[in-house]
Short mmCIF file of C-alpha atoms in Angstrom, two decimals:
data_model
loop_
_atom_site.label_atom_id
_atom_site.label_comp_id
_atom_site.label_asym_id
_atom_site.label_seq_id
_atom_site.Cartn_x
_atom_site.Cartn_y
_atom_site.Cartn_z
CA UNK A 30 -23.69 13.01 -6.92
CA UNK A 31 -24.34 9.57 -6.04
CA UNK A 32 -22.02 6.79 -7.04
CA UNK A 33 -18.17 6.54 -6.06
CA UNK A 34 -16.09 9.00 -7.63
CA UNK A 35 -13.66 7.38 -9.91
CA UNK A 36 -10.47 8.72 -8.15
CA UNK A 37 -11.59 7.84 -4.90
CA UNK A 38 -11.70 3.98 -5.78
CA UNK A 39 -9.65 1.98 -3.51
CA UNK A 40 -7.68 -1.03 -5.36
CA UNK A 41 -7.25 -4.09 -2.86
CA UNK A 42 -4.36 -6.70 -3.61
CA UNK A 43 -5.66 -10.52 -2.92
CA UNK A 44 -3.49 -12.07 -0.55
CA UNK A 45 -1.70 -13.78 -3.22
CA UNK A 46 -0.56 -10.43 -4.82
CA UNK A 47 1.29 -9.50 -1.78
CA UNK A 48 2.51 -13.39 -0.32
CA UNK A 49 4.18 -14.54 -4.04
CA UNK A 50 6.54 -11.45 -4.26
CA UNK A 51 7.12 -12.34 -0.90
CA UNK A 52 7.74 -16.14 -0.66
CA UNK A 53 9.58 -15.32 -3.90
CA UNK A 54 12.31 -12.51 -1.97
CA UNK A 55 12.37 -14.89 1.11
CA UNK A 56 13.88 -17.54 -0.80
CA UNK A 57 16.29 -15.72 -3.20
CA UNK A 58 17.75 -13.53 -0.49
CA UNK A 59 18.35 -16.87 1.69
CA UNK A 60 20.01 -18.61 -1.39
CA UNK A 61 21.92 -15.39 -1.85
CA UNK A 62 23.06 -15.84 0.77
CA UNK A 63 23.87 -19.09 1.19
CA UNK A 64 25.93 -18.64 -2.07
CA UNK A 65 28.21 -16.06 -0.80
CA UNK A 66 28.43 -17.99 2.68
CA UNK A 67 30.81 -20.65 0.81
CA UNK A 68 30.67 -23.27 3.77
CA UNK A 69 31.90 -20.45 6.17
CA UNK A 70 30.22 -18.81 9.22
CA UNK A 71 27.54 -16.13 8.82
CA UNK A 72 28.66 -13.08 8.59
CA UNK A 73 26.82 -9.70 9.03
CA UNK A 74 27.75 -8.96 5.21
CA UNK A 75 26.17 -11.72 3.97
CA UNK A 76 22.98 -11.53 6.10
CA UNK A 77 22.35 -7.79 4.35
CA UNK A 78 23.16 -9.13 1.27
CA UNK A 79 20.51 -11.69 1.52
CA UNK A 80 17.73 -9.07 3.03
CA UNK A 81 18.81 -6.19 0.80
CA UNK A 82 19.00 -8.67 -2.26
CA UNK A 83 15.20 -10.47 -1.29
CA UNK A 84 13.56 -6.85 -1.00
CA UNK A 85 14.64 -6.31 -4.31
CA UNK A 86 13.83 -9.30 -6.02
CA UNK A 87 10.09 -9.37 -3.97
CA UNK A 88 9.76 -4.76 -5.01
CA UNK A 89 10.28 -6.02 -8.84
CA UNK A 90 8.30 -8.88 -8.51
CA UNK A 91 5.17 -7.11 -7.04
CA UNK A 92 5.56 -3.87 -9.56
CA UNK A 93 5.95 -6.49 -12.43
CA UNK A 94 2.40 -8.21 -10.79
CA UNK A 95 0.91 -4.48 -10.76
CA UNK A 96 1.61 -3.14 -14.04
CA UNK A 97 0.77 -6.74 -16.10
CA UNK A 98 -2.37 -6.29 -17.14
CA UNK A 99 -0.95 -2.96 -18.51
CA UNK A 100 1.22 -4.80 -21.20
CA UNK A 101 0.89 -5.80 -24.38
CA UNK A 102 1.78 -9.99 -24.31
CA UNK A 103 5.16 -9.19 -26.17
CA UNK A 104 6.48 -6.55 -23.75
CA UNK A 105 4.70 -8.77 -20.59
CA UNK A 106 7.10 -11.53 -21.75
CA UNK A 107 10.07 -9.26 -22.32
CA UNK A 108 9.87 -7.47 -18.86
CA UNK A 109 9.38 -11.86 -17.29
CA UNK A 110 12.35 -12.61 -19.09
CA UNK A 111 14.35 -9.56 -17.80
CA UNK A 112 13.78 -9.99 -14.69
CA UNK A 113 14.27 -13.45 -14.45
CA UNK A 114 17.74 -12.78 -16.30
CA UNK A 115 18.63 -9.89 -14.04
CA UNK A 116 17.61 -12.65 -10.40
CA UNK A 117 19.89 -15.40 -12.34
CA UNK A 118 22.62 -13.47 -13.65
CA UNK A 119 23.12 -12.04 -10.04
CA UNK A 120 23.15 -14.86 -8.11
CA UNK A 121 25.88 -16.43 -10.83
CA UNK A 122 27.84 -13.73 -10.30
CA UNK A 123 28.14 -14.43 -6.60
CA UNK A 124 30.08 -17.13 -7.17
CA UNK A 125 32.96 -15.39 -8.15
CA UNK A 126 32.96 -17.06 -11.75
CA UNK A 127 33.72 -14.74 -14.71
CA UNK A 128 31.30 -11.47 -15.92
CA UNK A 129 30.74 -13.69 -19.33
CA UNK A 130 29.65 -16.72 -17.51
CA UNK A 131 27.35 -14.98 -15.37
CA UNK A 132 25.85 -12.60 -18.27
CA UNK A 133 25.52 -15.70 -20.60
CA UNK A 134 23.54 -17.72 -18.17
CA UNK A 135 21.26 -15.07 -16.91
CA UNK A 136 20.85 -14.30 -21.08
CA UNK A 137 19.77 -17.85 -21.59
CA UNK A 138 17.75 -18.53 -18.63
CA UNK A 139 16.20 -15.25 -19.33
CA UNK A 140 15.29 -16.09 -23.81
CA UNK A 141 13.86 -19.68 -22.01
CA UNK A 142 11.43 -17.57 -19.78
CA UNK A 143 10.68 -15.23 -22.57
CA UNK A 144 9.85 -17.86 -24.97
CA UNK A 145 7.72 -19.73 -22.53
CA UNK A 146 5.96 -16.60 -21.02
CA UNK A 147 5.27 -15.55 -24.77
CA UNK A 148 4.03 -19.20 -25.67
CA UNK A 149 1.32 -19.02 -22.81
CA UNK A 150 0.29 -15.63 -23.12
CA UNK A 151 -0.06 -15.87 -26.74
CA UNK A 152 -1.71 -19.27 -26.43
CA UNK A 153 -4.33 -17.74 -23.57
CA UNK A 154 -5.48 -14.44 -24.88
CA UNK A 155 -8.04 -14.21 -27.50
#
């Protein structure tokens, strides 16, 4: 047998598959936060918050990354539009405004995504 075996290929992330998810979590579990801070001291709370909310936000960000290229455009800009819905909606709803406010700005933040992510797939792929 003499070439690689096609289950024994390795896949290797660039470095910017791994640092966007990243830079990404870092910043939306600091604003997280920073939002449920409210001017007050740190408290232990709100430091998990942040790290527990920023690994989540970076996990979905880097699966999303992975399985792309997997997608058909329409269900690529669905599952950008989702997610960015989901991050917006929760950090809304840490600032103790109502469920409705909350859902209807992660809802519209998330069609603008989906409308733009659909625009410049569907305007880059042949």
């Amino acid at each position: 047998m003499t070439g690689p075996r096609p289950w024994a290929r390795t896949r290797h992330h660039t470095p910017l598959a791994w640092a966007l998810p990243l830079v990404l979590g870092v910043i939306y579990g600091f604003y997280a936060a920073f939002i449920r801070r409210d001017g007050g001291p740190s408290t232990g709370g709100q430091v998990l918050l942040g790290l527990v909310s920023g690994v989540a936000l970076a996990a979905l960000c880097f699966a999303l990354g992975r399985i792309q290229r997997s997608l058909p455009r329409e269900l690529r800009a669905a599952a950008y539009g989702a997610l960015t819905a989901c991050a917006i909606g929760f950090l809304v709803s840490l600032t103790d405004t109502s469920v409705l406010r909350s859902t209807g700005l992660g809802l519209a933040v998330g069609a603008g995504v989906l409308v733009v992510s659909y625009y410049y797939l569907y305007s880059r792929e042949t």
